mmCIF file of C-alpha atoms in Angstrom:
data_model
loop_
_atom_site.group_PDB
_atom_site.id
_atom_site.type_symbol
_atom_site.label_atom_id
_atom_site.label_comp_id
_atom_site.label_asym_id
_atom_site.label_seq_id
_atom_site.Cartn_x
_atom_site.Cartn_y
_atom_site.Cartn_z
ATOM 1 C CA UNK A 185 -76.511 23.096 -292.361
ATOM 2 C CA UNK A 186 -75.601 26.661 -292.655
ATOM 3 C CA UNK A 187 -78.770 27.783 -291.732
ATOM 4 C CA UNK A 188 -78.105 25.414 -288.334
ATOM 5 C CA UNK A 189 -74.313 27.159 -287.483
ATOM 6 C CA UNK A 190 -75.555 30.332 -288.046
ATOM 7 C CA UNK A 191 -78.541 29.852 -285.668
ATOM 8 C CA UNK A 192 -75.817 28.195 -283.569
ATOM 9 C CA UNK A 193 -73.485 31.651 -283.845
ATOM 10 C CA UNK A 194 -76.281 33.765 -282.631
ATOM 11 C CA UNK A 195 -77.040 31.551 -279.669
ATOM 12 C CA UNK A 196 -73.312 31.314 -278.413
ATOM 13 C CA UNK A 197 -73.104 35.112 -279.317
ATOM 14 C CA UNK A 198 -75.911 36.000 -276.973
ATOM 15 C CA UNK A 199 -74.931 33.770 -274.655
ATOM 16 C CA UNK A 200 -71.227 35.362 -274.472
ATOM 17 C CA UNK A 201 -72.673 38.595 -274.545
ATOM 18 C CA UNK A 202 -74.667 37.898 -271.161
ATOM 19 C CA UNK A 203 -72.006 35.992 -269.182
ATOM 20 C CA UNK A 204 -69.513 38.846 -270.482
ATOM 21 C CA UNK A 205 -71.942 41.610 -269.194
ATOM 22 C CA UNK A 206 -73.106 39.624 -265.682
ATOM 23 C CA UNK A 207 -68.852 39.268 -265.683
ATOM 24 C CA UNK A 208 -68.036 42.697 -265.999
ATOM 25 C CA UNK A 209 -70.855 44.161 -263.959
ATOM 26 C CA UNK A 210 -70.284 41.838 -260.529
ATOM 27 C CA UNK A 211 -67.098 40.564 -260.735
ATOM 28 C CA UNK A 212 -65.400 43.700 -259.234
ATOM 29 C CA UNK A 213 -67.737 43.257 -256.252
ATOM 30 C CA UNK A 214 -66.188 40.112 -255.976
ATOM 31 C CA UNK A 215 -62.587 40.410 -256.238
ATOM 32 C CA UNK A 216 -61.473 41.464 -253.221
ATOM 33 C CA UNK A 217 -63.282 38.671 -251.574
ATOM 34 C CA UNK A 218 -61.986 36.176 -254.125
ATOM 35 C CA UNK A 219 -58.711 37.298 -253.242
ATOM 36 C CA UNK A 220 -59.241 37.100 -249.806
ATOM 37 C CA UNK A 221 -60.194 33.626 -250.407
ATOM 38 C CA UNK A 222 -57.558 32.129 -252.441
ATOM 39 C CA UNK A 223 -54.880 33.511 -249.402
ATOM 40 C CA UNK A 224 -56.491 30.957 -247.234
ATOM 41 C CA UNK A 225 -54.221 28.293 -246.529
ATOM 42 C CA UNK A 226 -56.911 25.735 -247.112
ATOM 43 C CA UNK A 227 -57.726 27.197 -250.663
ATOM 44 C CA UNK A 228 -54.062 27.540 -251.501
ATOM 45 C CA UNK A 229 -53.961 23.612 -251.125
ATOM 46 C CA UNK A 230 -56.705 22.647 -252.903
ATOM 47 C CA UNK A 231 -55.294 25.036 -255.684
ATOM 48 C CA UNK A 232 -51.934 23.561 -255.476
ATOM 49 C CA UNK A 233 -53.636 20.210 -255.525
ATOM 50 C CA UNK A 234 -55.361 20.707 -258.878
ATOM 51 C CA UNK A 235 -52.933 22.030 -260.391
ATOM 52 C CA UNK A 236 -50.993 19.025 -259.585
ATOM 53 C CA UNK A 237 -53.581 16.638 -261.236
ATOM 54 C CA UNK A 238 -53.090 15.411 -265.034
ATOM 55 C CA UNK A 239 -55.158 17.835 -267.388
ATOM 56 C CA UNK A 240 -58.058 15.648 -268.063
ATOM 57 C CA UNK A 241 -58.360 15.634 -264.183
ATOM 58 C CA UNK A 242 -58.730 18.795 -264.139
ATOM 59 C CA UNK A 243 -61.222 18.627 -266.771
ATOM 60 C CA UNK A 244 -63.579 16.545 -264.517
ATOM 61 C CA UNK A 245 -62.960 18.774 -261.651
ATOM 62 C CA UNK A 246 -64.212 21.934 -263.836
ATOM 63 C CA UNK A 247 -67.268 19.921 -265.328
ATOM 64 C CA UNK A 248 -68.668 18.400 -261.926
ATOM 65 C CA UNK A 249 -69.556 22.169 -260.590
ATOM 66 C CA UNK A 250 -70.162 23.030 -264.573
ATOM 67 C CA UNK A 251 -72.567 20.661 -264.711
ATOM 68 C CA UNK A 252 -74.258 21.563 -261.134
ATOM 69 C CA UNK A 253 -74.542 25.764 -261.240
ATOM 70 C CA UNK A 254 -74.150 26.423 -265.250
ATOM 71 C CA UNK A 255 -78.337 25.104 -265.195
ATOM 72 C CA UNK A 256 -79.056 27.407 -262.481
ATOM 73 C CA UNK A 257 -78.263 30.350 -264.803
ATOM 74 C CA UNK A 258 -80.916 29.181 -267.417
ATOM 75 C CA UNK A 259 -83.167 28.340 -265.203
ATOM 76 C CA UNK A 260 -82.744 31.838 -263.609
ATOM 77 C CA UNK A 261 -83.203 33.522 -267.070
ATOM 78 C CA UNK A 262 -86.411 31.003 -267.482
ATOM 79 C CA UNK A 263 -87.989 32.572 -264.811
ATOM 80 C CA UNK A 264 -87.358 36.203 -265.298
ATOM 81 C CA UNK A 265 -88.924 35.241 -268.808
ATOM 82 C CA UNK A 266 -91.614 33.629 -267.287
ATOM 83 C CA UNK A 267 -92.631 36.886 -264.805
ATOM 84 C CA UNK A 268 -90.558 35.391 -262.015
ATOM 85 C CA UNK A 269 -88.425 38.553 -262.106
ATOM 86 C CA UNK A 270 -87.518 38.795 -258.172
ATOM 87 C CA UNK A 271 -87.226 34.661 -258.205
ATOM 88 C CA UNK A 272 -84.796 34.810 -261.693
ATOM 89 C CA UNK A 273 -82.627 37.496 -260.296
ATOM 90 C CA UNK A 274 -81.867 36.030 -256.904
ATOM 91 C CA UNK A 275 -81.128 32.602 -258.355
ATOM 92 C CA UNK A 276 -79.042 34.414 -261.335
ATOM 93 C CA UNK A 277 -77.019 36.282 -259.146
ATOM 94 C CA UNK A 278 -76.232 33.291 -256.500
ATOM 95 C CA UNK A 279 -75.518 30.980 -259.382
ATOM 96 C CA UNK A 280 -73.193 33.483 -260.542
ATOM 97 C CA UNK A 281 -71.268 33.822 -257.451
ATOM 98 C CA UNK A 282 -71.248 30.173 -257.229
ATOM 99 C CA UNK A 283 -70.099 30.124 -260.725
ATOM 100 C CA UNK A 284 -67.338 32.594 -259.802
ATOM 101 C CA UNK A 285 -66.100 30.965 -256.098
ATOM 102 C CA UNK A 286 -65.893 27.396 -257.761
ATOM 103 C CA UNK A 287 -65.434 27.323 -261.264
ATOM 104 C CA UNK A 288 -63.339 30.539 -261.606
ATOM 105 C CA UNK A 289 -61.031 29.693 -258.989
ATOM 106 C CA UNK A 290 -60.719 25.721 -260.564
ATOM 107 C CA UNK A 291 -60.131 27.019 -264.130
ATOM 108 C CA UNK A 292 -57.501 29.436 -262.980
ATOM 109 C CA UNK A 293 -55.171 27.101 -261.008
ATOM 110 C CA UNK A 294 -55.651 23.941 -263.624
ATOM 111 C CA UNK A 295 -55.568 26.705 -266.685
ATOM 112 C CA UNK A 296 -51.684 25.624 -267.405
ATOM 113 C CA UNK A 297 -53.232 21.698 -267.739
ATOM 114 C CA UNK A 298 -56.527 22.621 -269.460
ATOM 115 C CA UNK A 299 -54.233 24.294 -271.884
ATOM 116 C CA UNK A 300 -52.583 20.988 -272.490
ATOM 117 C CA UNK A 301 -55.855 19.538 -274.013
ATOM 118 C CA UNK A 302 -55.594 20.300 -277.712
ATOM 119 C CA UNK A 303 -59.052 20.932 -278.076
ATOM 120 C CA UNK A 304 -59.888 22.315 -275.223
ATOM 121 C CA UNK A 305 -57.425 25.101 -275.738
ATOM 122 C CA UNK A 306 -58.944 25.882 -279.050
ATOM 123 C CA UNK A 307 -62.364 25.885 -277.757
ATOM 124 C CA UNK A 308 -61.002 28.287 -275.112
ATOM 125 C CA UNK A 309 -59.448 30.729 -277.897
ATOM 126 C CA UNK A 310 -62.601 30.418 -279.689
ATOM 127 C CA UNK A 311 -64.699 31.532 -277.173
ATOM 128 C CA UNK A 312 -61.777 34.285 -275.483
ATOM 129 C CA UNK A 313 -62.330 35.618 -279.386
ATOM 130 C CA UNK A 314 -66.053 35.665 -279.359
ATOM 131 C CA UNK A 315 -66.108 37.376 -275.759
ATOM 132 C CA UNK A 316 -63.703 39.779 -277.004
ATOM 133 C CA UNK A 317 -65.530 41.038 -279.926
ATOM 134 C CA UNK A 318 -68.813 40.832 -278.296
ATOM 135 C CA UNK A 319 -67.397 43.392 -275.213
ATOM 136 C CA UNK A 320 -65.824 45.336 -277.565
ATOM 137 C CA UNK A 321 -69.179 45.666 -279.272
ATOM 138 C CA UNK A 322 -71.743 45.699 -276.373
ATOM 139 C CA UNK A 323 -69.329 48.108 -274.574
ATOM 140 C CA UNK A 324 -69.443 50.640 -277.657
ATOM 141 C CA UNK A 325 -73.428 51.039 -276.989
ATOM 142 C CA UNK A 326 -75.134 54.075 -274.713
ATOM 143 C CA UNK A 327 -76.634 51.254 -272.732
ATOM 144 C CA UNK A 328 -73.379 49.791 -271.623
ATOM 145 C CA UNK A 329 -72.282 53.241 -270.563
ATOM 146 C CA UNK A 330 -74.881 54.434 -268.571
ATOM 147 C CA UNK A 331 -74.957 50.571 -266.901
ATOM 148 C CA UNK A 332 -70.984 51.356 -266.355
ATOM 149 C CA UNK A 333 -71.859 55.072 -264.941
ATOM 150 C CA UNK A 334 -74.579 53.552 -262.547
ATOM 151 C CA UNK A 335 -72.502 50.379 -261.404
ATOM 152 C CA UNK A 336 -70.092 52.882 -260.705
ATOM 153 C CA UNK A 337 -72.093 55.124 -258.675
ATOM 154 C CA UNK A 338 -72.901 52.244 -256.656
ATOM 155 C CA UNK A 339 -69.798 51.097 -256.175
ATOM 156 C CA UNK A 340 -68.806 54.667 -255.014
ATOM 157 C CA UNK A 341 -71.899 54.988 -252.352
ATOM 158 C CA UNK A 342 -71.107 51.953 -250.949
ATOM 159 C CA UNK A 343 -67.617 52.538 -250.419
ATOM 160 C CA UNK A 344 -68.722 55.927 -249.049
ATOM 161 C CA UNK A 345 -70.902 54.305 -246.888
ATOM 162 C CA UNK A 346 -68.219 51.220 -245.708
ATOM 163 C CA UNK A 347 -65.685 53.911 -245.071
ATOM 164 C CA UNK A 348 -68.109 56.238 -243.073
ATOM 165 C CA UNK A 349 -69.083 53.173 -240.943
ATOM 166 C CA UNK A 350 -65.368 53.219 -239.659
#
């Protein structure tokens, strides 16, 4: 049995570490069209509406997307394993951004009734925790830093390159 939770640690470890990484890494490509987004009048409504909805609602409104893109992501890592490297990374990042434009956005405006759900809530600390230590760790490596310097210089070029296009 202890053999079984740590193999189960590892597994939730690595998989923290990835989503953390894929997080940090795209997600600032992504803001300012998730913001952009959630201004919409039609997107303000359906936020207002879920967080309207009792919290185990909300629950089944998170899991139906869950349950549709979180597969994609293994299935994505399946086939970069596999040799389908070009395949795996185009179907990683779109089920990311799916990930991001549904199941962010639905967690953030039913967070306050999610929160509500004893268990859930715990769950939710338990994992912030592990995220937290495992950024705290991956970010202390010379990989994450020179992934940070290049995602930066990216990020700079193509901001160069938007603004110059003005």
């Amino acid at each position: 049995m202890v053999f079984l939770r740590a193999i189960g640690r590892v597994v939730a470890t690595i998989v923290v570490l990835v989503w953390a990484a894929l997080d940090e890494l795209i997600f600032p490509f992504v803001r300012p069209l998730i913001g952009w987004l959630g201004r919409l009048r039609l997107f303000e409504q359906i936020g207002a509406l879920i967080a309207r909805l009792p919290p185990y609602a909300v629950l089944v409104v998170l899991l139906v997307p869950f349950v549709l893109v979180e597969p994609l992501k293994v299935l994505a890592l399946y086939w970069i394993a596999t040799g389908l490297f070009v395949r795996g990374i185009v179907l990683l990042v779109v089920s990311y951004l799916l990930s991001i434009f549904t199941l962010d956005r639905i967690y953030h405006v039913g967070r306050g009734q999610l929160m509500k759900i004893a268990w859930f809530a715990r769950l939710m600390g338990w994992i912030g925790g592990l995220r937290d230590r495992a950024l705290t760790w991956i970010k202390s490596t010379p990989a994450w830093q020179s992934a940070t310097r290049l995602a930066r210089g990216v990020r700079d070029w193509f901001r160069t390159l938007v603004h110059s296009g003005r």
